[in-house]
Short mmCIF file of C-alpha atoms and ligand atoms in Angstrom, two decimals:
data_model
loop_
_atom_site.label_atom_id
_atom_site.label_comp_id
_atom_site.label_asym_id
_atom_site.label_seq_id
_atom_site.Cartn_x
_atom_site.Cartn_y
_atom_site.Cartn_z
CA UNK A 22 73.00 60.03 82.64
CA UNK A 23 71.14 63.12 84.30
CA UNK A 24 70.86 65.92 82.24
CA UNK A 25 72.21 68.35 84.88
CA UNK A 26 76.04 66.69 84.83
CA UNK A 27 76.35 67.90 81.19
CA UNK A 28 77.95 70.89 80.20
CA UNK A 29 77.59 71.79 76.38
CA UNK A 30 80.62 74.09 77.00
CA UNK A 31 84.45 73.74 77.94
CA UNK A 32 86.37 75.04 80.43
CA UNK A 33 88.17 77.53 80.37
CA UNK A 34 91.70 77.51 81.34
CA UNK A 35 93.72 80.36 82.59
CA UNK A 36 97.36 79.54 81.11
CA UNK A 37 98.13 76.22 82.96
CA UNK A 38 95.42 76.68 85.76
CA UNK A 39 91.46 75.47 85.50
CA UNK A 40 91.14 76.84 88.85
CA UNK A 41 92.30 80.31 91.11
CA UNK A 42 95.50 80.21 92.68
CA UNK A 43 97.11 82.18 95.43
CA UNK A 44 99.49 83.59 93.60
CA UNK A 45 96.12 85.19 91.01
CA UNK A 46 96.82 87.68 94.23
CA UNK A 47 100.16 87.77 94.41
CA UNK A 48 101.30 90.64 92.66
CA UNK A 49 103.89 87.96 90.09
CA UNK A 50 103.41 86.80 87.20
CA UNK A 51 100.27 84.78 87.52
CA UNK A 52 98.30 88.19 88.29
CA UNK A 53 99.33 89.82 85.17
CA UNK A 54 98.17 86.84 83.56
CA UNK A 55 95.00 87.15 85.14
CA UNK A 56 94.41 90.69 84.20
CA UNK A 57 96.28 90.51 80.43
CA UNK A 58 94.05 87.73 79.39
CA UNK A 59 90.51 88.13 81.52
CA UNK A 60 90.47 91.03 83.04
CA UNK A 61 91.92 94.09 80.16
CA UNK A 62 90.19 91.78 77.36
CA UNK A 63 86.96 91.93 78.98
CA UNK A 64 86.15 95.26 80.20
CA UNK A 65 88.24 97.07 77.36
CA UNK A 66 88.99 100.92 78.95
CA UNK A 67 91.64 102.35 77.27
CA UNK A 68 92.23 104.06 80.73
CA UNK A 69 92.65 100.70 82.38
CA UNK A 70 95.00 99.36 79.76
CA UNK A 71 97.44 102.47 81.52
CA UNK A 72 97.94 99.77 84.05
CA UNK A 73 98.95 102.46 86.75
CA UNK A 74 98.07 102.39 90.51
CA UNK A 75 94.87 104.48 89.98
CA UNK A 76 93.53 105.01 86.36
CA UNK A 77 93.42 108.79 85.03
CA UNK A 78 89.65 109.80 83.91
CA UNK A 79 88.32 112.80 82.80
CA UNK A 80 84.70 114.63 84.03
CA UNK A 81 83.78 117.53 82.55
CA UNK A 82 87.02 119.31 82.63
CA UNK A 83 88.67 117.84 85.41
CA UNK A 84 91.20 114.92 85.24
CA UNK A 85 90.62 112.45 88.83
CA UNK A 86 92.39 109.75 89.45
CA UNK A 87 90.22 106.81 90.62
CA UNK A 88 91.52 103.34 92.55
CA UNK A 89 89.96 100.75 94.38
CA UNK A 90 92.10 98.08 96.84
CA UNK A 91 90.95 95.07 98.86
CA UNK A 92 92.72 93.99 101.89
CA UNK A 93 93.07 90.60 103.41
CA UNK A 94 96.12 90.74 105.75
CA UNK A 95 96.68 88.34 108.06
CA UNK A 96 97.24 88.88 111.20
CA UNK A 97 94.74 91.79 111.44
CA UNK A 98 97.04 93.50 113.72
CA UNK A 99 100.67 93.62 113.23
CA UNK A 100 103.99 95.73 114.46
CA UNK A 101 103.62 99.18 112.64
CA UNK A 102 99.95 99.13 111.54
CA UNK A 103 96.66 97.37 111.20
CA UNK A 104 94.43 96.04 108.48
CA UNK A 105 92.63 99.38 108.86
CA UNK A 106 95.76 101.55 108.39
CA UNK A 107 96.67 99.78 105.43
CA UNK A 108 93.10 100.09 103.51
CA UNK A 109 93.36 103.67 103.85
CA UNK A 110 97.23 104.13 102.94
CA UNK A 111 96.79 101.38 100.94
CA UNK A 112 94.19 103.41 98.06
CA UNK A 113 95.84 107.15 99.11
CA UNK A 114 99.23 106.01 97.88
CA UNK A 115 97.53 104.34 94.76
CA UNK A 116 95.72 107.97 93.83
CA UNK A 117 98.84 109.94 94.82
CA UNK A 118 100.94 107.50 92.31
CA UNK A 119 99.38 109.65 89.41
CA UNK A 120 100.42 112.59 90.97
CA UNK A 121 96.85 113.60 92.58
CA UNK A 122 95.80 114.82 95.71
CA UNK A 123 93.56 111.84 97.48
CA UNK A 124 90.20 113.62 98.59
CA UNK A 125 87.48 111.09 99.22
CA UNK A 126 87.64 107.27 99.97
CA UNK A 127 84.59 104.60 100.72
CA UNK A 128 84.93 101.48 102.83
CA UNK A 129 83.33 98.04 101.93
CA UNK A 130 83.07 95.88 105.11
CA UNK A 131 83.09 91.97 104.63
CA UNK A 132 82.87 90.94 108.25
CA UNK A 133 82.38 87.46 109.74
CA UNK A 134 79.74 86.52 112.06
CA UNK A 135 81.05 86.46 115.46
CA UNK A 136 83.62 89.17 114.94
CA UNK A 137 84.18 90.85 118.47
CA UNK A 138 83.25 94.38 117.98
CA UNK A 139 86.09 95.09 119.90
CA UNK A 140 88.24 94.11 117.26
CA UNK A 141 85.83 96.08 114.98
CA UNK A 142 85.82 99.44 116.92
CA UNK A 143 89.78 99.38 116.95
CA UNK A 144 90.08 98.84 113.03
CA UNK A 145 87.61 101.33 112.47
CA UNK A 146 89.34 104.29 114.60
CA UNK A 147 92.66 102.87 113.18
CA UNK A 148 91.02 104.22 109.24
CA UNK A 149 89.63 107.17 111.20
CA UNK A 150 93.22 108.21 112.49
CA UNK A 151 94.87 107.27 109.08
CA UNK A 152 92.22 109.65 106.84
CA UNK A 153 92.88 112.47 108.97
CA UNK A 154 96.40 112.23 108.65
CA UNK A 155 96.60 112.09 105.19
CA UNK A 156 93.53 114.58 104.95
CA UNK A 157 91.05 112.66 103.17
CA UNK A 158 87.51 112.00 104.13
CA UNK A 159 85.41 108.44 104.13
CA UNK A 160 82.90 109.63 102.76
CA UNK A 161 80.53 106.30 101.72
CA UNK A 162 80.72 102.95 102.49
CA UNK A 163 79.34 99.34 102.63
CA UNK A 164 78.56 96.58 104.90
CA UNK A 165 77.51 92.57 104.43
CA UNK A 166 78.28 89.58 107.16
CA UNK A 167 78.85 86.73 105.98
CA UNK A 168 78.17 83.16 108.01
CA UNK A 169 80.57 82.40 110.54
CA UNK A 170 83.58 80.09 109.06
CA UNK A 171 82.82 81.49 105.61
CA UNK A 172 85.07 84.55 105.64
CA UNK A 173 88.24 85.19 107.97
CA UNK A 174 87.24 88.37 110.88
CA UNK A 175 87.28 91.12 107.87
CA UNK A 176 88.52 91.66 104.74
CA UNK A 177 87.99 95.61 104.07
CA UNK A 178 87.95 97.38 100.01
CA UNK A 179 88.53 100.93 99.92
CA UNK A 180 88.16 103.23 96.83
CA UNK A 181 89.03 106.32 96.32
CA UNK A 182 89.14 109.73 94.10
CA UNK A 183 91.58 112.65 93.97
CA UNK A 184 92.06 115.77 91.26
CA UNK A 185 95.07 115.50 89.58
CA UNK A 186 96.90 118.88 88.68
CA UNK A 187 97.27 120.13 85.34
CA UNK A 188 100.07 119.82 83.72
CA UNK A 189 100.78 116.52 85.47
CA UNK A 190 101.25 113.00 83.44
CA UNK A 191 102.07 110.41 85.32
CA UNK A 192 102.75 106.80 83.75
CA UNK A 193 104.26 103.47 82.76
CA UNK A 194 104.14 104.44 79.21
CA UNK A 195 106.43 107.66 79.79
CA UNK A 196 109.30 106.11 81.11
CA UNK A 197 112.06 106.61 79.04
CA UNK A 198 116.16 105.86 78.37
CA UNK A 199 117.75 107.82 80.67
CA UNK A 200 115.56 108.23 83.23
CA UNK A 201 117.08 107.83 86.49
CA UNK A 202 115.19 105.53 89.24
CA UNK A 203 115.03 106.90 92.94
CA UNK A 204 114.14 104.67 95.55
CA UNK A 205 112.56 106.29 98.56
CA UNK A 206 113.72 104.22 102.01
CA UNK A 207 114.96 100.85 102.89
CA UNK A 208 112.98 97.88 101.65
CA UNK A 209 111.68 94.51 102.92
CA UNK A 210 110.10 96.00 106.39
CA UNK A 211 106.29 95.07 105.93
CA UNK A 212 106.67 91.66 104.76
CA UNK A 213 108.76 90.72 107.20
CA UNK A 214 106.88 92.81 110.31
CA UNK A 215 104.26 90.47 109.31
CA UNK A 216 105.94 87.24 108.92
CA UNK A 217 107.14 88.04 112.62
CA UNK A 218 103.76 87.64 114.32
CA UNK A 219 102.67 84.89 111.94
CA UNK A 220 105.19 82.65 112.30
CA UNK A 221 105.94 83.79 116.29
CA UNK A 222 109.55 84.88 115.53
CA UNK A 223 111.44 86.74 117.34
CA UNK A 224 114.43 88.84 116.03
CA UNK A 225 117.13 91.06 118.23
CA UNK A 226 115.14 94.08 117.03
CA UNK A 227 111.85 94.83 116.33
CA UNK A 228 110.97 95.00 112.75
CA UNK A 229 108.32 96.84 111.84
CA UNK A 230 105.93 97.84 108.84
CA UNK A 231 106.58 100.77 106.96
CA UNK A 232 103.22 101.41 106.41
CA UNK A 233 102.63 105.54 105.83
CA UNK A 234 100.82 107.69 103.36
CA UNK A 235 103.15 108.61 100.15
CA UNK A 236 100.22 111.68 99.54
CA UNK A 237 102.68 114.28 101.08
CA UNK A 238 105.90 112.97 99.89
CA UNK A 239 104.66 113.12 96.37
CA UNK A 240 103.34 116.79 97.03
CA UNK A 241 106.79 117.27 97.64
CA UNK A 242 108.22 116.19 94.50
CA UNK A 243 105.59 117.83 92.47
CA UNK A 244 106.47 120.72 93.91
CA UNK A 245 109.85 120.49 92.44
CA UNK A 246 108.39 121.30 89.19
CA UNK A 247 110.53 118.52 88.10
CA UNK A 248 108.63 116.43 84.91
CA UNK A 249 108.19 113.17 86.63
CA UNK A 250 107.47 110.52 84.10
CA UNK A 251 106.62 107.69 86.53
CA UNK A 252 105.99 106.95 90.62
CA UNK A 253 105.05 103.27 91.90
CA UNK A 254 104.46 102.24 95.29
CA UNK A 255 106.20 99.11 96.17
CA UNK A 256 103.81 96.41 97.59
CA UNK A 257 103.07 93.09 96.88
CA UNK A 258 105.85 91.47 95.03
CA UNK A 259 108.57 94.61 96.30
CA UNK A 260 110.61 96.71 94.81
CA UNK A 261 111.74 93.80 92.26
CA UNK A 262 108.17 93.26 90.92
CA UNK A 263 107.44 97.26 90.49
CA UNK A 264 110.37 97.61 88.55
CA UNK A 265 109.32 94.59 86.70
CA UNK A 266 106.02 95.73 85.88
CA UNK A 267 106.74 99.13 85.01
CA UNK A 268 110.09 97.94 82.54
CA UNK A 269 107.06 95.56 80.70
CA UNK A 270 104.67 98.48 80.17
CA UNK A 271 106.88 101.21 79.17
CA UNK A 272 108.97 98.80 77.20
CA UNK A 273 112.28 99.72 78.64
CA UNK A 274 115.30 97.95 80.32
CA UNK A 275 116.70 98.82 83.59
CA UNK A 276 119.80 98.68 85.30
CA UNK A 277 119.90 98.42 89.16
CA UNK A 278 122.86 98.84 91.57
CA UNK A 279 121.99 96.48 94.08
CA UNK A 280 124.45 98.28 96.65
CA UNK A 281 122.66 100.85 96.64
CA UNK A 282 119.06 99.25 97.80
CA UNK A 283 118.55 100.19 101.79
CA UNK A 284 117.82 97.63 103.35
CA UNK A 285 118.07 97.54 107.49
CA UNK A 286 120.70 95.07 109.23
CA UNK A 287 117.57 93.26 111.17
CA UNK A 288 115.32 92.78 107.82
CA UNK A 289 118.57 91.67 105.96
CA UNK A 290 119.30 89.25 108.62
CA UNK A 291 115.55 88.10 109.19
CA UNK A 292 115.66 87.45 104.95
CA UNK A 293 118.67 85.55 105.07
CA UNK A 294 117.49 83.50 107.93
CA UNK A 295 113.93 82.72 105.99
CA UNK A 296 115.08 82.21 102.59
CA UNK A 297 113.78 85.42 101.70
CA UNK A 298 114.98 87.96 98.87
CA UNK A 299 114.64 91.52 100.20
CA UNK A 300 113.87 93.35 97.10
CA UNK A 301 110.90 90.96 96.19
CA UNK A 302 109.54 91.47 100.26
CA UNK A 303 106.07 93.50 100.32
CA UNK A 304 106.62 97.02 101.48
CA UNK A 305 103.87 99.38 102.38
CA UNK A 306 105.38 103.11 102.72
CA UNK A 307 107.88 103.18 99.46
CA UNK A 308 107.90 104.70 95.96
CA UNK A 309 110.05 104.58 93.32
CA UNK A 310 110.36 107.56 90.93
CA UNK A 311 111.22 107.81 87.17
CA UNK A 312 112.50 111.20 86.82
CA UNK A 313 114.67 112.50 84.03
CA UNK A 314 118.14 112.90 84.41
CA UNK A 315 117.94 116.90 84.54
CA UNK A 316 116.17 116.77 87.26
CA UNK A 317 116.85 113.68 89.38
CA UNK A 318 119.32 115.97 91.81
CA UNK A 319 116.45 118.54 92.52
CA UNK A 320 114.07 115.62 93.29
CA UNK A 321 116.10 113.12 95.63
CA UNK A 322 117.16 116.03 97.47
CA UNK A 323 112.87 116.71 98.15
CA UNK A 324 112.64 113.53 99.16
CA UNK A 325 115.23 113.28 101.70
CA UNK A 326 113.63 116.69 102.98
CA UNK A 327 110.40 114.55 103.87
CA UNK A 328 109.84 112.64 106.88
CA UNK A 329 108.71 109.13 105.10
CA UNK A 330 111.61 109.68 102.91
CA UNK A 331 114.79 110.70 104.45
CA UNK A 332 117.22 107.61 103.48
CA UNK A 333 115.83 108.01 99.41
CA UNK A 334 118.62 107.04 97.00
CA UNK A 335 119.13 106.50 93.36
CA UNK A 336 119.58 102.80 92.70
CA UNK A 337 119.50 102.57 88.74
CA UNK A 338 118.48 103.76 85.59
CA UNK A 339 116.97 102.99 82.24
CA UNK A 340 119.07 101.79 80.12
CA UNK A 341 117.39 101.46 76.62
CA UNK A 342 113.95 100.82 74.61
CA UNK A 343 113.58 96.37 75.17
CA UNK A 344 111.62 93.76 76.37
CA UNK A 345 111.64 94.35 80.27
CA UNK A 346 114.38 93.18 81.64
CA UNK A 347 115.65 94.42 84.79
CA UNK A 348 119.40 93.66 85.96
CA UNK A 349 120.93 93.98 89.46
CA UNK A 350 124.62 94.73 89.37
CA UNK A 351 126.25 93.49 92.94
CA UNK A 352 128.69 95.46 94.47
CA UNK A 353 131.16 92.09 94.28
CA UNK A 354 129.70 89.21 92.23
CA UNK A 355 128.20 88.90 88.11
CA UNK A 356 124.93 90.99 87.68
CA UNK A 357 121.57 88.90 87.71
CA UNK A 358 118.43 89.31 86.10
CA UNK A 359 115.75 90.27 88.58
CA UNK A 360 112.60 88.44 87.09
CA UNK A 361 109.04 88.02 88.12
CA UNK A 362 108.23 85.76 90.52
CA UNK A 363 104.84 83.38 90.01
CA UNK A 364 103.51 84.95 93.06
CA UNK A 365 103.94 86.56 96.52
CA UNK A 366 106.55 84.91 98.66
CA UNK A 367 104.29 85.19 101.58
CA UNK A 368 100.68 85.00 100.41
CA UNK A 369 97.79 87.53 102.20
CA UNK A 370 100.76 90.47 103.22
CA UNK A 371 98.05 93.40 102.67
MG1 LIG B 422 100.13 100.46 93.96
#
């Protein structure tokens, strides 16, 4: 036998996988796995083990909040927004989940030989647009091409940094019984813009992505002076997965009234149609906030004050200290337990 087929050591499984799956990306329950037993193990930082949208470091005297995102979406273009639109929402939302003010980003280019620079130019002026309207500035970035049929056009990583305020503390692990759960717009939108185009479907309106910067909305509630325990934007996975994650990390239950959820006629119609569940469809443009109860009046009525915000409504609460589970009561029929899924329903949405 030659020497080079033997391998002194074993491999090593992940759970029931020897190999990556999709759904390692899709936001479900085979991503936490990824990151509780590789990922958290391995590099160790206390701040990471937060497991927030952007992790909450200190220099010098300052506390920043620092992200990083890759993006993948297929098609690169799509009703709503672009691949370039959503790499620069994408991180500014993940910094403004910790209640800071997004300031500087960098791009990382992967592109594919061949890539038209047409296609390029109009990504590129796409992040250009979306920094200045959420006022932050690309200030470093990165490029490598790789050969042509070893990548797919451009896959784009943005990080980014932004102060966060004093006096703000915004996390998983302050969630607390009681706290009431707003939901900032109607759900479902992105997944489905996208499914649209890649599928060729047609529906009786167009649906498209809600794809926006959070950064000013969450000014907004700050500015409430309301305590906010915890903010999550709702992407991979939806609203479902958020609230799944975040009832795991605090160590809470929640309650949801499904009835409440906004979800438009035409994405309703396009889920039922494609077997999908709204509530576990990507979004791009929507937070939930953890708020005490005292002040959960004062901070829906911000929200519905802003722009990206206007139909926000309180859909649930915590109910008690537990394991995680999250509970949808129906307006009709028995309440059911809104679990993680494996993975992403539709696999490469951002
Ligand atoms: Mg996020």
């Amino acid at each position: 036998m030659k020497a080079e087929g033997l391998s002194l050591s074993c491999p090593t499984p992940l759970g029931r996988h020897m190999t990556v799956q999709m759904a390692h990306g899709g936001g479900g329950r085979l991503m936490r796995e990824l990151i509780e037993r590789l990922f958290l193990p391995t590099f160790g930082s206390p701040a990471a083990a937060e497991r927030h949208d952007s992790a909450a470091v200190t220099l010098g005297d300052q506390r920043i909040a620092f992200t990083t995102d890759s993006y993948v979406v297929r098609p690169l273009f799509f009703p709503g927004g672009d691949i370039g639109k959503l790499a620069v929402y994408g991180t500014v939302n993940d910094l403004a989940m910790s209640g800071a003010k997004p300031a500087y980003l960098s791009a990382g280019f992967i592109l594919e030989e061949g890539l038209p620079f047409e296609t390029l130019t109009k990504i590129v002026r796409s992040m250009a647009d979306a920094a200045s309207d959420c006022g932050v500035e690309l200030v470093t970035g990165d490029t490598k091409v790789v050969d042509k049929g070893k990548g797919d056009e451009v896959f784009i990583n943005t990080a980014g940094i932004g102060l966060i305020p004093p006096g703000v503390h915004i996390r998983p692990s302050r969630v607390r019984p009681g706290d009431v759960i707003i939901l900032s717009g109607d759900v479902g939108r992105h997944g489905v813009a996208i499914l649209s185009v890649r599928e060729g479907l047609e529906f009786d309106t167009a649906i498209e992505s809600d794809c926006a910067s959070l950064s000013s909305l969450v000014q907004t509630i700050l500015a409430t002076g309301a305590d906010v325990h915890c903010l999550r934007d709702l992407t991979r996975g939806g609203l479902a997965s958020a609230l799944n994650e975040i009832a795991a990390d605090a160590g809470v239950d929640l309650e949801i009234d499904e009835a409440a959820i906004p979800v438009q006629p035409s994405v309703a119609g396009a889920c039922e149609i494609l077997g999908l569940d709204p509530l576990y469809v990507a979004n791009e443009g929507r937070l939930v906030a953890f708020v005490p109860r005292e002040y959960a009046d004062r901070v829906l009525a911000a929200m519905r004050g802003n722009a990206v915000a206007c139909d926000a409504a309180v859909i649930g609460r915590v109910t008690a200290t537990g394991s995680g589970r999250v509970v949808a009561r129906g307006p009709f029929g028995p309440a059911r337990l809104l679990d993680l899924l494996s993975g992403e329903q539709l696999p490469r949405i951002c």
